[in-house]
Coordinates of C-alpha atoms in Angstrom, one line a residue:
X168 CA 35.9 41.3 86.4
X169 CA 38.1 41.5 89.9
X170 CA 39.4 38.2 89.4
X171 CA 41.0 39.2 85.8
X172 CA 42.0 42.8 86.9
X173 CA 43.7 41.5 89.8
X174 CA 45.8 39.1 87.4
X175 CA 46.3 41.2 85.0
X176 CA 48.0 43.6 87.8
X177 CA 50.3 40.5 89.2
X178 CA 51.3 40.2 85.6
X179 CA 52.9 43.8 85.1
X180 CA 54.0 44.3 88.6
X181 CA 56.2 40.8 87.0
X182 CA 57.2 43.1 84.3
X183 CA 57.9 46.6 85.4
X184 CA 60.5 46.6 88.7
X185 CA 59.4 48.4 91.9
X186 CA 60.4 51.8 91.8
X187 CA 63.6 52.0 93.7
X188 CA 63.8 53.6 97.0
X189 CA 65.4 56.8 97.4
X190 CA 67.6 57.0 100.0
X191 CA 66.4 58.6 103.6
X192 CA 67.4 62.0 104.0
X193 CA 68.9 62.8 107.4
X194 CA 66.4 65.3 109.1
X195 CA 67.9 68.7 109.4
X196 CA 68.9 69.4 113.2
X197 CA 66.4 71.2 115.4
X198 CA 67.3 74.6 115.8
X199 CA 68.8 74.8 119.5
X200 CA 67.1 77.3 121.8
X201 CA 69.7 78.6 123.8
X202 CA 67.4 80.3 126.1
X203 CA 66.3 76.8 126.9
X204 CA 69.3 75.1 127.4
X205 CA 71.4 77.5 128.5
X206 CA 74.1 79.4 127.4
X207 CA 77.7 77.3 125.7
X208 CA 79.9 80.2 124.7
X209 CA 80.7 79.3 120.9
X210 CA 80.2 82.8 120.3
X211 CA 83.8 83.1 122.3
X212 CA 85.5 82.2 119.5
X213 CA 85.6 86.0 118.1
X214 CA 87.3 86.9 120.9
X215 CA 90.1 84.3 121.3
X216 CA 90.9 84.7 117.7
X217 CA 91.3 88.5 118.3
X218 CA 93.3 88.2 121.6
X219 CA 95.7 85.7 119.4
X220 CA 96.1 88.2 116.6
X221 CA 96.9 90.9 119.1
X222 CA 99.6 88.6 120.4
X223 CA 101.4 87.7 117.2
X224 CA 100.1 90.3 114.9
X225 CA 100.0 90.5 111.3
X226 CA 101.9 91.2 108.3
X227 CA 100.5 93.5 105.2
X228 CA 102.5 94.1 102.3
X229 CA 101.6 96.9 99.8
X230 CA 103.9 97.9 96.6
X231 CA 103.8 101.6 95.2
X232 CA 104.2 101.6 91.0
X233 CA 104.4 104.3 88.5
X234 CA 106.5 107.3 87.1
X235 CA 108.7 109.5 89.8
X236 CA 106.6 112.8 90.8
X237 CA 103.4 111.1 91.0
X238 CA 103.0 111.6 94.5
X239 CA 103.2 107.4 95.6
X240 CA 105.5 108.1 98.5
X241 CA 103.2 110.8 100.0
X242 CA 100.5 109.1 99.5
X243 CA 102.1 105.8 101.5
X244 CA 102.4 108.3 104.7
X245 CA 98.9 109.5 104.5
X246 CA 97.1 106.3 104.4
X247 CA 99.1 104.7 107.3
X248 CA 99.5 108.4 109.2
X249 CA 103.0 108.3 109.6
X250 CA 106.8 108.1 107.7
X251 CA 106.6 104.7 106.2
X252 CA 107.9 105.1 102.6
X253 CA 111.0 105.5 101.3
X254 CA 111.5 108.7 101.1
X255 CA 110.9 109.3 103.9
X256 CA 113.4 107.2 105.6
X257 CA 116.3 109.1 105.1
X258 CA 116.0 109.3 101.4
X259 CA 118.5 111.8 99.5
X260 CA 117.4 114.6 97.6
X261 CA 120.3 114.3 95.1
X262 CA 119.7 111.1 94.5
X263 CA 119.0 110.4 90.6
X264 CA 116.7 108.0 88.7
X265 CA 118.1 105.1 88.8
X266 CA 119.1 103.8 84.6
X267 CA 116.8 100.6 85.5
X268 CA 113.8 99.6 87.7
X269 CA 114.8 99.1 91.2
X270 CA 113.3 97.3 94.3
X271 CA 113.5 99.1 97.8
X272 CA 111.3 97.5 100.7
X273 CA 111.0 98.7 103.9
X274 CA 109.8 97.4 107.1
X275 CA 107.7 98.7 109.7
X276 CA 105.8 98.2 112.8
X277 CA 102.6 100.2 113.8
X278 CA 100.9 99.6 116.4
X279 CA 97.2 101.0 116.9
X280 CA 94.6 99.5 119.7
X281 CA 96.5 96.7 120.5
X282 CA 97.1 95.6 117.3
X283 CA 100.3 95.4 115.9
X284 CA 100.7 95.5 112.0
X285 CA 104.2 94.7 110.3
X286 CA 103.8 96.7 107.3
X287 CA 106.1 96.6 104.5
X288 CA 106.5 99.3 102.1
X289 CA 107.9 98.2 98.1
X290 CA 109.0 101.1 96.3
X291 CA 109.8 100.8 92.4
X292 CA 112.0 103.6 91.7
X293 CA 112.7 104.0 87.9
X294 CA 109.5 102.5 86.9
X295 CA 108.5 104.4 83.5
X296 CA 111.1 106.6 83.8
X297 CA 113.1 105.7 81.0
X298 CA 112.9 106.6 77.5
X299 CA 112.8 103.0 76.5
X300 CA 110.5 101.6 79.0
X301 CA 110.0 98.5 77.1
X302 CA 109.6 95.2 79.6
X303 CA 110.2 97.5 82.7
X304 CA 107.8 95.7 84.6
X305 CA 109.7 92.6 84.1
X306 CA 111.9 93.1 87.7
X307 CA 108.6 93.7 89.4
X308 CA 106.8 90.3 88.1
X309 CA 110.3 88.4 89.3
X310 CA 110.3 90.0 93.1
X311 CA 106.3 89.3 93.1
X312 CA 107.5 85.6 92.0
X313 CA 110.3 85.2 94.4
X314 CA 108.5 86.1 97.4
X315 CA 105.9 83.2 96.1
X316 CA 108.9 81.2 95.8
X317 CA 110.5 82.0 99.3
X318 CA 107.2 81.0 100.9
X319 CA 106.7 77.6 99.2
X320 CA 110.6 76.5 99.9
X321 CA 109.7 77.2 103.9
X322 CA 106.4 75.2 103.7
X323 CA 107.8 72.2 101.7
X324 CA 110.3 71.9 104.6
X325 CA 110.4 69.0 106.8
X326 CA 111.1 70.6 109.8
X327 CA 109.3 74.3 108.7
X328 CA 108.8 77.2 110.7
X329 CA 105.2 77.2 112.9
X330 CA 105.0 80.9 111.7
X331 CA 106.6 81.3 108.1
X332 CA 107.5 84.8 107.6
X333 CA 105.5 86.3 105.0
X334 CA 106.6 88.9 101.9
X335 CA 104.1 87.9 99.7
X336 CA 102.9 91.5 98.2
X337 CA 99.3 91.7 99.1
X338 CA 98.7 94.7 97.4
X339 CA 100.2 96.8 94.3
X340 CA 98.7 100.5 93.8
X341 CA 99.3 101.0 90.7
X342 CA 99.8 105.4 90.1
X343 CA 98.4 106.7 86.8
X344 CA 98.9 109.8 85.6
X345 CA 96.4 112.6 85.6
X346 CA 96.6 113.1 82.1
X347 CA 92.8 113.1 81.6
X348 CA 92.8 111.5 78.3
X349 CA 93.7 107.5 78.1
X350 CA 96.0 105.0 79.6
X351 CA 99.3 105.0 78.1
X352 CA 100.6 101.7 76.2
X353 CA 102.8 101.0 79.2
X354 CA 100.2 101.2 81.8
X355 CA 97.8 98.6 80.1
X356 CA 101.3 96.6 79.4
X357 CA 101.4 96.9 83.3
X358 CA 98.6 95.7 84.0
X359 CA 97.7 93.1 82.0
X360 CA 100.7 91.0 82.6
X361 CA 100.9 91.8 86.7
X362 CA 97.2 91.5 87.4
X363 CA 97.7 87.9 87.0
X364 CA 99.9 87.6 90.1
X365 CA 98.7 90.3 92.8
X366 CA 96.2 92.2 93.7
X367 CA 96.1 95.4 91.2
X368 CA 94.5 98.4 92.8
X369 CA 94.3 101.2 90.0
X370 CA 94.4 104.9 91.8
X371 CA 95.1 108.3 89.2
X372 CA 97.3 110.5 91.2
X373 CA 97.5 114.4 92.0
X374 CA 93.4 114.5 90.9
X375 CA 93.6 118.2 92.3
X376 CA 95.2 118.9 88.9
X377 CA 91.8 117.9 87.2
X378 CA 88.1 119.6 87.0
X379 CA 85.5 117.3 88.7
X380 CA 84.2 117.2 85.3
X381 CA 87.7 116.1 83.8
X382 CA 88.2 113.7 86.6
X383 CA 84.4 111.9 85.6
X384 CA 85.4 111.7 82.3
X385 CA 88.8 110.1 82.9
X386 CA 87.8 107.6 85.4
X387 CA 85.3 106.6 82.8
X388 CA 87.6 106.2 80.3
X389 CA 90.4 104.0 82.2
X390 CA 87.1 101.7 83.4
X391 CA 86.4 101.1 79.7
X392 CA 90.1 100.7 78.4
X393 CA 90.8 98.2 81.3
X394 CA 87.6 96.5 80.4
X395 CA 88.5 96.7 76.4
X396 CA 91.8 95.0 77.2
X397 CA 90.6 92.3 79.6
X398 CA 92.6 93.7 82.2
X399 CA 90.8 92.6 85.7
X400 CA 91.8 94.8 88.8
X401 CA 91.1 93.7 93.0
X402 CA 88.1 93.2 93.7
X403 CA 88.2 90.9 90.7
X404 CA 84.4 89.2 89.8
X405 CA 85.1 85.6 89.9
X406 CA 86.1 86.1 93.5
X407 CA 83.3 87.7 95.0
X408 CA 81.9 84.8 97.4
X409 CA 78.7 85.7 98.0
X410 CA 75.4 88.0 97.0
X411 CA 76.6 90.7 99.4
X412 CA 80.2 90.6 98.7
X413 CA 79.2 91.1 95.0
X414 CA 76.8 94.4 95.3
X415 CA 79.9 96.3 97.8
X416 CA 82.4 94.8 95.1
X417 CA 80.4 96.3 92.1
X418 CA 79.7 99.6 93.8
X419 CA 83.4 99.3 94.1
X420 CA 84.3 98.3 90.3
X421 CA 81.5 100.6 89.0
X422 CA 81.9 103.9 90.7
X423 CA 85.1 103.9 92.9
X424 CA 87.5 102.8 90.7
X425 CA 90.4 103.6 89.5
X426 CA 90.4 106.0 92.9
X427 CA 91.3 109.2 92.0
X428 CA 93.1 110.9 95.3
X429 CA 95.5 113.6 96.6
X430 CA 98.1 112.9 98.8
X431 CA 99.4 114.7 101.5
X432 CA 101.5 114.5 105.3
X433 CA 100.9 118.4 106.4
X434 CA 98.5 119.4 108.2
X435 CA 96.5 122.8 108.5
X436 CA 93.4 124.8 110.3
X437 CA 90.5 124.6 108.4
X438 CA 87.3 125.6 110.6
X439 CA 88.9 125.2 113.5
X440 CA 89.7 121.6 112.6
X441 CA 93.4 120.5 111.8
X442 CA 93.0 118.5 108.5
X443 CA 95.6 117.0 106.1
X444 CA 95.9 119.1 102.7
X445 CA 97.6 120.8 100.4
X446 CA 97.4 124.6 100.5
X447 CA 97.1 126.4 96.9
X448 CA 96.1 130.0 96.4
X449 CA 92.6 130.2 95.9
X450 CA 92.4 127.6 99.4
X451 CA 93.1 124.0 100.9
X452 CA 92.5 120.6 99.3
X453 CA 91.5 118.6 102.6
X454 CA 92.6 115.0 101.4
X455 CA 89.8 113.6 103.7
X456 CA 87.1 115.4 102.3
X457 CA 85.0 113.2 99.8
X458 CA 83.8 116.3 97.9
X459 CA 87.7 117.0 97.5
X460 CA 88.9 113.6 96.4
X461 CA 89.0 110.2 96.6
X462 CA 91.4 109.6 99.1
X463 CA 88.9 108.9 101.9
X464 CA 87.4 105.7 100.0
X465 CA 91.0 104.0 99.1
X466 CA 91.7 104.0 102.7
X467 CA 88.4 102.8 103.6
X468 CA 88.9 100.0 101.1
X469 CA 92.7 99.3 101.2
X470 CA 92.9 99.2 105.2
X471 CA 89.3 99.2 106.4
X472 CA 87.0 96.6 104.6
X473 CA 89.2 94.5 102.1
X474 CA 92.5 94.2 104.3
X475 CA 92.0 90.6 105.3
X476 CA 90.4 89.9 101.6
X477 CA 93.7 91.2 99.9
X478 CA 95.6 88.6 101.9
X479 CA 93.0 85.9 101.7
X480 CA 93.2 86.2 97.9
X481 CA 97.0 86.9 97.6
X482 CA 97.2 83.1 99.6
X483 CA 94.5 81.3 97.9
X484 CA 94.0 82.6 94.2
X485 CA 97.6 84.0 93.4
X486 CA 100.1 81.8 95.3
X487 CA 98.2 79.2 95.1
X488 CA 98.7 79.6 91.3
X489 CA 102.1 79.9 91.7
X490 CA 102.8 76.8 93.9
X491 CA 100.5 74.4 91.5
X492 CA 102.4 75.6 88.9
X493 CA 105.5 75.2 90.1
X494 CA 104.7 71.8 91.6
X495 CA 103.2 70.5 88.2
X496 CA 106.4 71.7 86.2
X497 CA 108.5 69.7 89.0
X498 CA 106.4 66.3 88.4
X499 CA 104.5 66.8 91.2
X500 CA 107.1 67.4 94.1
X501 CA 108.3 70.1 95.6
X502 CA 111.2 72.0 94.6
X503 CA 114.2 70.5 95.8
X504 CA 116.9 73.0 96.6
X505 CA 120.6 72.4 98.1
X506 CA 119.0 74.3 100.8
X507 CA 116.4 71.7 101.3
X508 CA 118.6 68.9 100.5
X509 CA 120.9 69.6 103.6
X510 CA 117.4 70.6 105.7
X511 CA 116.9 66.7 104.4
X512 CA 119.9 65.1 105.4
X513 CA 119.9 67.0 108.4
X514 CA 116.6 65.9 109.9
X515 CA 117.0 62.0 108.4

């Protein structure tokens, strides 16, 4: 019987092919111990990226929307501690709303530990102000695009700039009104067409004018209109890159937003303490206080935790969006400009 069964086995190893080889998989690296080797210093990075950002220091651009007497410019000097909106820098009294939407930025430099931060302040006066308000937002979506547009014509140069300025807006707080019962067609209108080109931060404005009970309710109510209408404010889902960035970022979506706060620039003696507030009759509204408002938790998020994030996403989701686009509708080259035409000739 061995004779034949070892036959029969040369006949089918004839038939069916050896099983292919799969390829060698490279062994994964030995973990390293440092004790053992002593130490390199990769960890040093940290700190020479910091000392370099000290040195040349950054830019952050935030835009204020919504109706006049909402409280945006206020609310601009609390969260950066000092005069940085409009306003404030020598804005008249007298001055009346202008008949369309306007653009007003303004430029500063604040410097805290070190680090210097050129923050620029974008002020839409006459937003919603109108009683036709129909495609008001339209002016805003064009300066949001030109900036886009400004910072691809400098990095399609030849000879471009090692450092190309940036006024990309990074952030638009958007101002709703305290109302307490639901969005209005123009801020969903807003929204749905601008959250496809910056960061949309959703805040409701002067919450002191609302109950805690009112202010539950309302917050729960925008959350579900902006969901109904597919509207998708920063943090947005899709971008969350990993486990831990998505449980903050739906703590966030959930319970945070839209942030209801309280605005303020004077400051008073409460226990002893000075605190920002707003002083009413029956006491003081601390704008710090988290059992007061929201305030606290916008700064925490705007300048704290999600800083670098809103410019990370402005570069790489939104202009990136832009400059394909544009690219694509150019046949694949970048846009060629007198401006770049003469930068051209200049360098050939």
């Amino acid at each position: 019987a061995g004779p034949v069964e070892s036959k029969n086995e040369a006949a089918m190893s004839e038939l069916v092919p050896e099983p292919r080889q799969k390829p060698a998989v490279p062994m994964k690296p030995m973990g390293i111990n440092a004790s053992l080797l002593g130490y390199i210093g990769i960890d040093t990075i940290i700190e020479q990226m910091r000392k370099k950002t000290m040195k040349t220091g950054f830019d952050f651009n935030i835009m204020v929307v919504g109706q006049s007497g909402l409280g945006k410019s206020t609310l601009v000097n609390t969260l950066f501690k000092s005069q940085v909106s409009r306003k404030s820098s020598g804005w008249n009294r007298e001055e009346k709303i202008p008949k369309t939407v306007e653009i007003k930025a303004i430029g500063h430099v604040i410097e805290e530990g070190g680090v210097k931060m050129k923050l620029t302040v974008i002020d839409t006066p006459g937003f919603g102000d109108q009683i036709n308000n129909e495609n008001c937002w339209e002016p805003i979506e064009k300066y949001i695009n030109e900036q886009y547009e400004k910072f691809l014509k400098e990095e399609v140069n030849i000879a471009r700039k090692k450092r190309i300025p940036d006024t990309r807006v990074h952030c638009c707080l958007y101002f709703i009104s305290p109302t307490g019962h639901s969005l209005r067609p123009l801020d969903l209108e807003f929204m749905k067409h601008l959250s496809k080109v910056v960061n949309i931060i959703p805040v409701i404005a002067k919450a002191d004018t609302m109950t805690l009970e009112e202010k539950t309710e309302f917050k729960q109510r925008v959350r579900k209109e902006l969901e109904v209408n597919g509207i998708e404010f920063y943090p947005q889902k899709e971008f969350d890159e990993d486990l831990e960035d998505k449980t903050e970022n739906d703590k966030i979506r959930q319970e945070s937003m839209p942030f209801a706060v309280v605005g303020s620039d004077k400051e008073y003696q409460v226990n002893g303490k000075r605190v920002l507030g707003r002083k009413t009759p029956w006491g003081i509204i601390e704008v710090e206080n988290l059992s007061h408002c929201e305030f606290a938790l916008l700064r925490d998020f705007v300048i704290r935790t999600h800083l670098q994030d809103l410019k990370e996403v402005t570069h790489n989701i939104h202009y990136e969006t832009y400059r394909a686009k544009r690219l694509n509708d150019n046949g694949g080259l970048p846009p060629m400009t007198v401006e770049t035409e003469e930068n051209h000739e200049s360098n050939l």
